[in-house]
mmCIF file of C-alpha atoms in Angstrom:
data_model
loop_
_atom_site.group_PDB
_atom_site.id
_atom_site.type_symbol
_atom_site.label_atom_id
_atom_site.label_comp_id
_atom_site.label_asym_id
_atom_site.label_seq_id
_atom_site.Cartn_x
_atom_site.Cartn_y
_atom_site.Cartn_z
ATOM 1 C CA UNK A 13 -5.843 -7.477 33.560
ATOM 2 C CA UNK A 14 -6.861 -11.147 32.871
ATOM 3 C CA UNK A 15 -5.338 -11.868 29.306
ATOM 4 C CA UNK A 16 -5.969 -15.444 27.390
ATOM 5 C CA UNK A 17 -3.745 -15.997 24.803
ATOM 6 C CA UNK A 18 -3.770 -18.722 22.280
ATOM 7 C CA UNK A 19 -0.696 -19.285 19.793
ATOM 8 C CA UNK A 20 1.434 -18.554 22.781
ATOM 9 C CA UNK A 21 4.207 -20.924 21.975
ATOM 10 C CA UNK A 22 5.092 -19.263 18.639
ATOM 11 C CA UNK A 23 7.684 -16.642 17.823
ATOM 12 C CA UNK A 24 4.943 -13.717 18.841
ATOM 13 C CA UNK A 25 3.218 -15.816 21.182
ATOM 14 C CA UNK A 26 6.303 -16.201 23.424
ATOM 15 C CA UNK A 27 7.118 -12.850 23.378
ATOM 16 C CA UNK A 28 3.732 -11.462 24.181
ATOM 17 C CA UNK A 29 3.358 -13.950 27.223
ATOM 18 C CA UNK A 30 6.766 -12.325 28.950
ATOM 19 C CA UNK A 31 5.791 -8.680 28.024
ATOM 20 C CA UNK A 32 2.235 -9.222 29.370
ATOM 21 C CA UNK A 33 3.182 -10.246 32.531
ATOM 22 C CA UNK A 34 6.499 -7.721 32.779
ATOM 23 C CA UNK A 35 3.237 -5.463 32.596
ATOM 24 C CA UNK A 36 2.060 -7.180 35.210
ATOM 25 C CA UNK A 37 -1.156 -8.612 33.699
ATOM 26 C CA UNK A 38 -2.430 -12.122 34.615
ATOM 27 C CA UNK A 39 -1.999 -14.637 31.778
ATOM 28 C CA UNK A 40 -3.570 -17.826 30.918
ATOM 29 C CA UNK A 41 -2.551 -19.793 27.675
ATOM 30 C CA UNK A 42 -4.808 -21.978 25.499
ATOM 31 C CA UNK A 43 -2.929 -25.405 24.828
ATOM 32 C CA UNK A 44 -4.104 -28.553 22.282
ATOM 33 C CA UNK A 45 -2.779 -30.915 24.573
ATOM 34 C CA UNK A 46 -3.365 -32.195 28.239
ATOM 35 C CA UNK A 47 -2.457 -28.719 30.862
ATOM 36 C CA UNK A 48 0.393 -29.581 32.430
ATOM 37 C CA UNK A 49 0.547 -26.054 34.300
ATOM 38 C CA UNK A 50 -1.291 -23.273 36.095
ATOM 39 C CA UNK A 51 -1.352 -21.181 33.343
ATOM 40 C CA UNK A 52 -2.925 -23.480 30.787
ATOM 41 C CA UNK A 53 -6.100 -24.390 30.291
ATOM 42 C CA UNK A 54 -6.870 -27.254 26.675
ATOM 43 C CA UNK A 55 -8.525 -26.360 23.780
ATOM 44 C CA UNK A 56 -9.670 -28.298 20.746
ATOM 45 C CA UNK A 57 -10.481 -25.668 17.763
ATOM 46 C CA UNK A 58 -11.838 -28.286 15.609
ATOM 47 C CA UNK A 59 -14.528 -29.441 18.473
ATOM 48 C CA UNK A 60 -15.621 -26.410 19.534
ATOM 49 C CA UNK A 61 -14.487 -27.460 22.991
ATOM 50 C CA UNK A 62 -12.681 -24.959 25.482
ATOM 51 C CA UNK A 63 -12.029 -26.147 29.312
ATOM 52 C CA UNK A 64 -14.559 -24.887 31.556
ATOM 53 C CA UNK A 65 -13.219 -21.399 33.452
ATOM 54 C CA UNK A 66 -10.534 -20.619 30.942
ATOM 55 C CA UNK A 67 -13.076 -16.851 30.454
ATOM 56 C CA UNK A 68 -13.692 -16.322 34.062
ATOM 57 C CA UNK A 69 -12.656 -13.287 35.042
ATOM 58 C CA UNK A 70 -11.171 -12.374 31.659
ATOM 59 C CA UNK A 71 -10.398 -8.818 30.491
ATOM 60 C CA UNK A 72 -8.957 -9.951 26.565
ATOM 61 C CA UNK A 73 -8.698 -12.767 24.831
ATOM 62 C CA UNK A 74 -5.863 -12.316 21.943
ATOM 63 C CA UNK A 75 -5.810 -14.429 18.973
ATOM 64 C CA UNK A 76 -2.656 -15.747 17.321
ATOM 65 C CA UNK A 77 -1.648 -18.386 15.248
ATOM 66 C CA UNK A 78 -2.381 -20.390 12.203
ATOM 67 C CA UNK A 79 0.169 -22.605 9.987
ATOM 68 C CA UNK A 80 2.899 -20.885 8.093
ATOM 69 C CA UNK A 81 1.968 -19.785 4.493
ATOM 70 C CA UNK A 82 5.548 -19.773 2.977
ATOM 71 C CA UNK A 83 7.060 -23.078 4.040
ATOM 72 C CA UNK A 84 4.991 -25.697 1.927
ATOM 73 C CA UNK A 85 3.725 -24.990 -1.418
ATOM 74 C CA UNK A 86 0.316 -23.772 -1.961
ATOM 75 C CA UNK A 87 -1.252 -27.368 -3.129
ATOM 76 C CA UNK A 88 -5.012 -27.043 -2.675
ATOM 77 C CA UNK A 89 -4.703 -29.541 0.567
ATOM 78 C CA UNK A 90 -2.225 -26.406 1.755
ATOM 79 C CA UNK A 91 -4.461 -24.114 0.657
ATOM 80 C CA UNK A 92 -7.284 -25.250 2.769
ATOM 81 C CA UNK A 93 -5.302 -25.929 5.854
ATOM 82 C CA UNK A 94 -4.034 -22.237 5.505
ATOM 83 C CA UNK A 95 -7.737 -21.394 5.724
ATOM 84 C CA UNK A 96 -9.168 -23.741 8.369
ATOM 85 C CA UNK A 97 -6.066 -23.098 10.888
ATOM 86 C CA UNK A 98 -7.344 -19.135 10.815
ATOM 87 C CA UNK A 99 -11.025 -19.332 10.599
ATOM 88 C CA UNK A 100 -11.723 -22.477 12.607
ATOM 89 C CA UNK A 101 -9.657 -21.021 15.841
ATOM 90 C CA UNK A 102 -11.162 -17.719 14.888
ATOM 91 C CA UNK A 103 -14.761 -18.508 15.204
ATOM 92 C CA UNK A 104 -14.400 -20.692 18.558
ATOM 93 C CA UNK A 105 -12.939 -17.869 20.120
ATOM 94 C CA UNK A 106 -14.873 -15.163 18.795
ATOM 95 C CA UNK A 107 -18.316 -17.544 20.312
ATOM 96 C CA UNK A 108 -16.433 -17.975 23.537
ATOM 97 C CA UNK A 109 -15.793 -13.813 24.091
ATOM 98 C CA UNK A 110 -19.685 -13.398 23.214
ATOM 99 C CA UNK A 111 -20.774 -16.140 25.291
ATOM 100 C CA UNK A 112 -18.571 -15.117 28.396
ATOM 101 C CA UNK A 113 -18.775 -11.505 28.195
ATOM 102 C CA UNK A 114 -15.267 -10.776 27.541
ATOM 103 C CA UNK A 115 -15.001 -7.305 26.588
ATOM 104 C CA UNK A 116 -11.943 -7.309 24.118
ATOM 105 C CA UNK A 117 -10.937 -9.789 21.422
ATOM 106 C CA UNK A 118 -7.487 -8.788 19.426
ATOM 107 C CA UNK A 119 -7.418 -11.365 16.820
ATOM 108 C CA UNK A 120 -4.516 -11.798 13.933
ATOM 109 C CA UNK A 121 -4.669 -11.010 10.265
ATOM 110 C CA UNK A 122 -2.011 -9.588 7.729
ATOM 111 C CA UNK A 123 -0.765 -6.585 5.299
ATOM 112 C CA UNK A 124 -1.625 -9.633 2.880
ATOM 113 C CA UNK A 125 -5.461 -7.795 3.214
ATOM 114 C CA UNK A 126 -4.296 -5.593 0.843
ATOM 115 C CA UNK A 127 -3.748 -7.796 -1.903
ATOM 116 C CA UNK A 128 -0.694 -6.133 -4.422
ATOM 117 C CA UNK A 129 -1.043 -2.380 -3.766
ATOM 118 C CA UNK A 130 1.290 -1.020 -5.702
ATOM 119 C CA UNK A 131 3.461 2.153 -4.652
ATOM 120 C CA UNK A 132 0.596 4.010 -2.813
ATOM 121 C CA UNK A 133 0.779 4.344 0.729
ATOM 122 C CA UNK A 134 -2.286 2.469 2.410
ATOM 123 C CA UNK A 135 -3.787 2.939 5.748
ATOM 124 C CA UNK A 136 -6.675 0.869 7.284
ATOM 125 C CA UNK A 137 -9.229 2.591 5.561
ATOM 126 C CA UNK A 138 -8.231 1.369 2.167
ATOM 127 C CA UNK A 139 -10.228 -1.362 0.535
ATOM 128 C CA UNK A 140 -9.096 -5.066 0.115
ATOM 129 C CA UNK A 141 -7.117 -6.238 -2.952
ATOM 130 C CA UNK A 142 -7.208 -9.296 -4.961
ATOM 131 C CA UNK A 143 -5.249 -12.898 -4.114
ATOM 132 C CA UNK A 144 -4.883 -15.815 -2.130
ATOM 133 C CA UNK A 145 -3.740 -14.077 1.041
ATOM 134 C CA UNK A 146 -6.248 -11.273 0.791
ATOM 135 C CA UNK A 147 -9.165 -14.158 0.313
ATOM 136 C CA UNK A 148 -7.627 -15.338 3.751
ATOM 137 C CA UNK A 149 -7.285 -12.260 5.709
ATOM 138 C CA UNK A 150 -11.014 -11.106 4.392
ATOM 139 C CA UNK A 151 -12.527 -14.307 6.021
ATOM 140 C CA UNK A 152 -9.659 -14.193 8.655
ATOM 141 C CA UNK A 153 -11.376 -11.030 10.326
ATOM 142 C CA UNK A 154 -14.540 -11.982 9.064
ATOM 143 C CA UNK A 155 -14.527 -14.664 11.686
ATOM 144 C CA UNK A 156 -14.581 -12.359 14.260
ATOM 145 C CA UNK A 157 -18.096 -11.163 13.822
ATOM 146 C CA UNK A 158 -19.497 -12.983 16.258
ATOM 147 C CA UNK A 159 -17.700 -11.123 19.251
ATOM 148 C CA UNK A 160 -18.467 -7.845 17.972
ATOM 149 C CA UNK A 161 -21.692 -8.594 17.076
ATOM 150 C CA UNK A 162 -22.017 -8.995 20.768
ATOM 151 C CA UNK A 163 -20.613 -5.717 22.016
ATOM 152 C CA UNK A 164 -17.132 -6.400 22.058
ATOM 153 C CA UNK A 165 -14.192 -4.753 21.089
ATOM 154 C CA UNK A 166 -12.713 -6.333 17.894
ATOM 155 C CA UNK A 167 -9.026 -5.496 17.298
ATOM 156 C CA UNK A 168 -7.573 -6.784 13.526
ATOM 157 C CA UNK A 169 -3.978 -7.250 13.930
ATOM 158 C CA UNK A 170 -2.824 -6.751 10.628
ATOM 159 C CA UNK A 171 0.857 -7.579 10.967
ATOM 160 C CA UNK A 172 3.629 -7.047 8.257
ATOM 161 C CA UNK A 173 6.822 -9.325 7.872
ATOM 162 C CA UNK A 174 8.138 -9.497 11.323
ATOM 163 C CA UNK A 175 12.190 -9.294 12.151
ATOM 164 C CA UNK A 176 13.631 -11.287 14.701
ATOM 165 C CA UNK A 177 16.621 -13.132 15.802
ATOM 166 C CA UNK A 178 14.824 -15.777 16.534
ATOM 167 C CA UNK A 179 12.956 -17.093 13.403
ATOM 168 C CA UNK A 180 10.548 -15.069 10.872
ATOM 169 C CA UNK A 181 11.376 -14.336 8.073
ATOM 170 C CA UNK A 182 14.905 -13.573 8.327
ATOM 171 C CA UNK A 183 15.383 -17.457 9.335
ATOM 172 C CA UNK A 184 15.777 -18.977 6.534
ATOM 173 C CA UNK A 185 16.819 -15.479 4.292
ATOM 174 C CA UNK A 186 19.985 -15.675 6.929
ATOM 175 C CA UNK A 187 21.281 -18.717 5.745
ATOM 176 C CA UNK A 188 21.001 -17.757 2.031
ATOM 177 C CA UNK A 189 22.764 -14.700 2.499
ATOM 178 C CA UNK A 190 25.460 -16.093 4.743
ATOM 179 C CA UNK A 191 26.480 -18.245 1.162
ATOM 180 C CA UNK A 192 26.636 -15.059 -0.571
ATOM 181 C CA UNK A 193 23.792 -15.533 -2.282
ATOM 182 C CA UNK A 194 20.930 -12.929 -1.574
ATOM 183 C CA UNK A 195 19.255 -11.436 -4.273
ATOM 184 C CA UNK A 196 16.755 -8.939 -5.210
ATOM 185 C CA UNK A 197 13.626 -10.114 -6.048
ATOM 186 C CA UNK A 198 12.431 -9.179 -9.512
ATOM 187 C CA UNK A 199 12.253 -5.430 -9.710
ATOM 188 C CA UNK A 200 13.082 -4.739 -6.395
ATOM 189 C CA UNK A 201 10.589 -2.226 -6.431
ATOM 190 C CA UNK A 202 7.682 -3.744 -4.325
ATOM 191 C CA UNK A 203 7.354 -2.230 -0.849
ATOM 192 C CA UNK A 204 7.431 -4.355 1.582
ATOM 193 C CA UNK A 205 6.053 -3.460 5.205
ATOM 194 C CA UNK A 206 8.275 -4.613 8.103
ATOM 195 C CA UNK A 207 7.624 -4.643 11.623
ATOM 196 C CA UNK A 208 10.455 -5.594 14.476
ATOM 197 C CA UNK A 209 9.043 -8.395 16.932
ATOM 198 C CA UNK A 210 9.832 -6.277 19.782
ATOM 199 C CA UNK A 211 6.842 -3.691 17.743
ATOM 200 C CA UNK A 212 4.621 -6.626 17.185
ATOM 201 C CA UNK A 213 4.866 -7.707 20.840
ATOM 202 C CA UNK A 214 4.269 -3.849 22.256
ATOM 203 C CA UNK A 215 1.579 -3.279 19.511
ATOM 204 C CA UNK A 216 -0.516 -5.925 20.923
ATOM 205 C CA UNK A 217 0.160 -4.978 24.555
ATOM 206 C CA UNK A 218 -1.089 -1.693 23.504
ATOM 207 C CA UNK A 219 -3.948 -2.500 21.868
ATOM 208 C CA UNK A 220 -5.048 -4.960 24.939
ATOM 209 C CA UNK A 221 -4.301 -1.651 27.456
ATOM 210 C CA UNK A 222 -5.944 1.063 25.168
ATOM 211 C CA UNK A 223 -9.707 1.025 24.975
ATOM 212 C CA UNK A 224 -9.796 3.741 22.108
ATOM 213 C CA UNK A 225 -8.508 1.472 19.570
ATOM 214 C CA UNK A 226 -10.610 -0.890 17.878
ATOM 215 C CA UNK A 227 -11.309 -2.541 14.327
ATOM 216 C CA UNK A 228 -8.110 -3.063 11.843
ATOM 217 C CA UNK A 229 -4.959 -1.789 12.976
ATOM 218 C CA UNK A 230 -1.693 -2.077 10.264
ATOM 219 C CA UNK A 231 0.754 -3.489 12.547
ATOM 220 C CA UNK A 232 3.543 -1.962 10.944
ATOM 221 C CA UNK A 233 7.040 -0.063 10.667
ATOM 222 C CA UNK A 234 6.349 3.509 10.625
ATOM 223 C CA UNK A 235 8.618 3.712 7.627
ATOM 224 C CA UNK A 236 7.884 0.779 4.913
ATOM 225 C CA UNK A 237 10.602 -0.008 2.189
ATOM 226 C CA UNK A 238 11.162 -1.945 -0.993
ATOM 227 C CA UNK A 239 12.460 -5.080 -1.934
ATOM 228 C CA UNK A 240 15.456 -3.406 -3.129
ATOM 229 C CA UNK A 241 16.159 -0.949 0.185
ATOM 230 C CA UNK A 242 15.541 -4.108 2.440
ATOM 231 C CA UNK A 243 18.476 -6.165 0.045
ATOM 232 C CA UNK A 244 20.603 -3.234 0.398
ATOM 233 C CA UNK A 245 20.395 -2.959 4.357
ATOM 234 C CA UNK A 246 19.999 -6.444 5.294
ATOM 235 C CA UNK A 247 23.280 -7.153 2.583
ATOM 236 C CA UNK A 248 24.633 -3.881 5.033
ATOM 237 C CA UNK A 249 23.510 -5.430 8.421
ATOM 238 C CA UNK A 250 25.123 -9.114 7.785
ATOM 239 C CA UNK A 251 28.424 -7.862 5.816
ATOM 240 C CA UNK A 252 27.621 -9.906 2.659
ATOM 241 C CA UNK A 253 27.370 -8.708 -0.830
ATOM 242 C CA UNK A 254 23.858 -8.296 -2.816
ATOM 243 C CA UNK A 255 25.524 -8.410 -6.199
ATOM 244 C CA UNK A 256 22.161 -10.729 -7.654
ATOM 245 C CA UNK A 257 18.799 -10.268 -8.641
ATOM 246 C CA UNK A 258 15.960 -13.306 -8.992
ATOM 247 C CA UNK A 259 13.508 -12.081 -11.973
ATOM 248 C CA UNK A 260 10.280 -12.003 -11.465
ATOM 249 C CA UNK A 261 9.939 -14.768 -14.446
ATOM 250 C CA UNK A 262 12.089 -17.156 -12.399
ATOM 251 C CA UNK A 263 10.058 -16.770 -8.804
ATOM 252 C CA UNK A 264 6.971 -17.446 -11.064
ATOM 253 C CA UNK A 265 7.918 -20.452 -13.002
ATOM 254 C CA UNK A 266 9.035 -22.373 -9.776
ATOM 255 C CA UNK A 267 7.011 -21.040 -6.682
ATOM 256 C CA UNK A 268 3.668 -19.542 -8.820
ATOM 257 C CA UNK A 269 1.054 -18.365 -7.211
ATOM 258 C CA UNK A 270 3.339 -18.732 -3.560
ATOM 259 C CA UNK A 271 5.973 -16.885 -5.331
ATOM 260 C CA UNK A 272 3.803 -14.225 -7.047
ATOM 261 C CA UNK A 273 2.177 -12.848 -4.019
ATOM 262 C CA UNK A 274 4.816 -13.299 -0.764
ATOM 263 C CA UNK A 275 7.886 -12.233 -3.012
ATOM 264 C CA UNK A 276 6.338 -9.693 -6.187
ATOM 265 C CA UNK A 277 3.335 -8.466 -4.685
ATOM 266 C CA UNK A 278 3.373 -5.360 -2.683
ATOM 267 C CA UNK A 279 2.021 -3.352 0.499
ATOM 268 C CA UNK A 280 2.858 -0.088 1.646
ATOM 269 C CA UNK A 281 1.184 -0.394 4.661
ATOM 270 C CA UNK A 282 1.407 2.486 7.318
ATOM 271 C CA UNK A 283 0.305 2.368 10.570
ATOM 272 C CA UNK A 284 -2.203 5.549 11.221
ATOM 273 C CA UNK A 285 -4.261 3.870 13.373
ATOM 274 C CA UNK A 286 -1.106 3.628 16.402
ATOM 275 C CA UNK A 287 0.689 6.320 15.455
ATOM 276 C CA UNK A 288 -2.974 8.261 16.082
ATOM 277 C CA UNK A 289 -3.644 6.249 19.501
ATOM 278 C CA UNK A 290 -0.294 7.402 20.487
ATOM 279 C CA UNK A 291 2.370 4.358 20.113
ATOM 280 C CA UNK A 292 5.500 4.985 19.701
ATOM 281 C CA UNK A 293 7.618 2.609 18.147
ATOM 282 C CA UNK A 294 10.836 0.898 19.460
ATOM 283 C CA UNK A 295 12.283 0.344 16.015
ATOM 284 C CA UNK A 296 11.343 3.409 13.470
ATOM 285 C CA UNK A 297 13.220 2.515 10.307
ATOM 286 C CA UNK A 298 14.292 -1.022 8.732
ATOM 287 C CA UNK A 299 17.747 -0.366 9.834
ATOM 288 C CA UNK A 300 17.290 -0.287 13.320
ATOM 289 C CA UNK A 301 15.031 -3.756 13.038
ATOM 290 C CA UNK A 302 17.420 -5.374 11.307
ATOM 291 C CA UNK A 303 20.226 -4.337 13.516
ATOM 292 C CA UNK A 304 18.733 -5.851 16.767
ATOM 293 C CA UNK A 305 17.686 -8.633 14.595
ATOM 294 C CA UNK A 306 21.176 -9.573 13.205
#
């Protein structure tokens, strides 16, 4: 198939562009600057403009990207920029695939959908919660409507904290641990849903290959854990000690709102929608992730 990707030069991005054409599917990646190769074809988000042919022939476009949400604070400049990097990119593309025809759009979003869920297991069927990041994510897939609207298949990549060697979040948690100072964070008890890059990367390819699967799809771990199991393995996986905790009082007073919803709020997101179309993933528990991670 003919796949456009934009976001391609991020951590998934990359990834995706190798495994897509391993697969042996044509790829074509959107750039914000000049193309300076076959592949690429420029796009500016903010001025509706795409280059003329980038959707000829296209089978999918997929939908990545957006600025991080973890390494500024949330000042309401941040805020916005959190927003218009999603929803901007979002509703250009989602035009384009109505206006060209494209059958299938697979578009990003998050476990952040669900707001704090607590202990209970949540598939895509359960509702939105409350927050910041579940604000985003609503009007992150919201922005889609346009491409469905016109007949095409709409796939919400809701993605939990992704493990890689490479950067995610265990970039900057490696350092911190490497002093001997990790920590649990506040209770420990708040699950946290985990997905190895390698899962991210064949979750996508999957969803672009398999016509069955369609609206949001928890791109997940089959097996989500706590704070406190993660500090325990990843403590395990890197041969450092976990003797600390942060309380919750402490990640509140100097991150707040940040703080309170990436570190103390909770999703125990599990992925029914691929394990019922049939994936199978590469890295089944948090162990296993962290090990080819590490």
């Amino acid at each position: 198939m003919r796949v456009v990707v934009a976001g391609s030069s991020g951590l998934i991005g990359t990834s995706l562009v190798s495994a897509l054409r391993a697969a042996g599917h044509d790829v074509v990646r959107l750039v914000r600057r000049a193309p300076s190769a076959p592949d690429e074809r420029g796009w500016d988000p903010p001025a509706g403009r795409i280059d003329d042919g980038t959707f000829d022939g296209a089978d999918a476009v997929v939908n990545l990207g957006g600025v991080g949400i973890g390494d500024r604070p949330w000042s309401g400049s941040r805020k916005q920029a959190i927003r218009d990097s999603r929803n901007v990119p979002t509703e250009v593309l989602a035009r384009a695939v109505a206006e060209h025809g494209v059958p299938t759009l697979v578009s990003g979003s998050a476990v952040g959908y669900y707001g704090d869920a607590g202990d209970r297991a949540v598939t895509e069927s359960a509702p939105s919660g409350g927050g910041f990041l579940a604000d985003v994510c609503r009007d992150w897939e919201a922005a889609t409507a346009s491409a469905s609207e016109a007949g095409a298949r709409v796939v919400l990549l809701r993605t939990g904290l992704v493990l890689s060697r490479s950067g995610g979040l265990l970039a900057p948690m490696k350092v911190v641990w490497r002093l001997c100072l990790g920590a649990r964070l506040g209770t420990g008890r708040q699950y946290m849903s985990w997905v190895s890059v390698d899962d991210e990367v064949g979750a996508i390819v999957f969803a672009i290959e398999h016509p069955e699967l369609s609206g949001p799809v928890n791109v997940t771990g089959p097996t989500p854990v706590t704070n406190r199991e993660l500090t325990r393995t990843l403590a395990k996986a890197l041969g450092r000690p976990a003797p600390f905790a942060v309380p919750a009082v402490v990640i509140r007073s100097v991150l707040g709102e940040m703080g309170e919803e990436m570190l103390l709020f909770g999703q125990r997101a599990v992925p029914k929608a691929l394990l019922d179309a049939g994936f199978r993933h590469r890295h089944e528990t948090v162990t296993e992730a962290l090990a080819a991670a590490v």
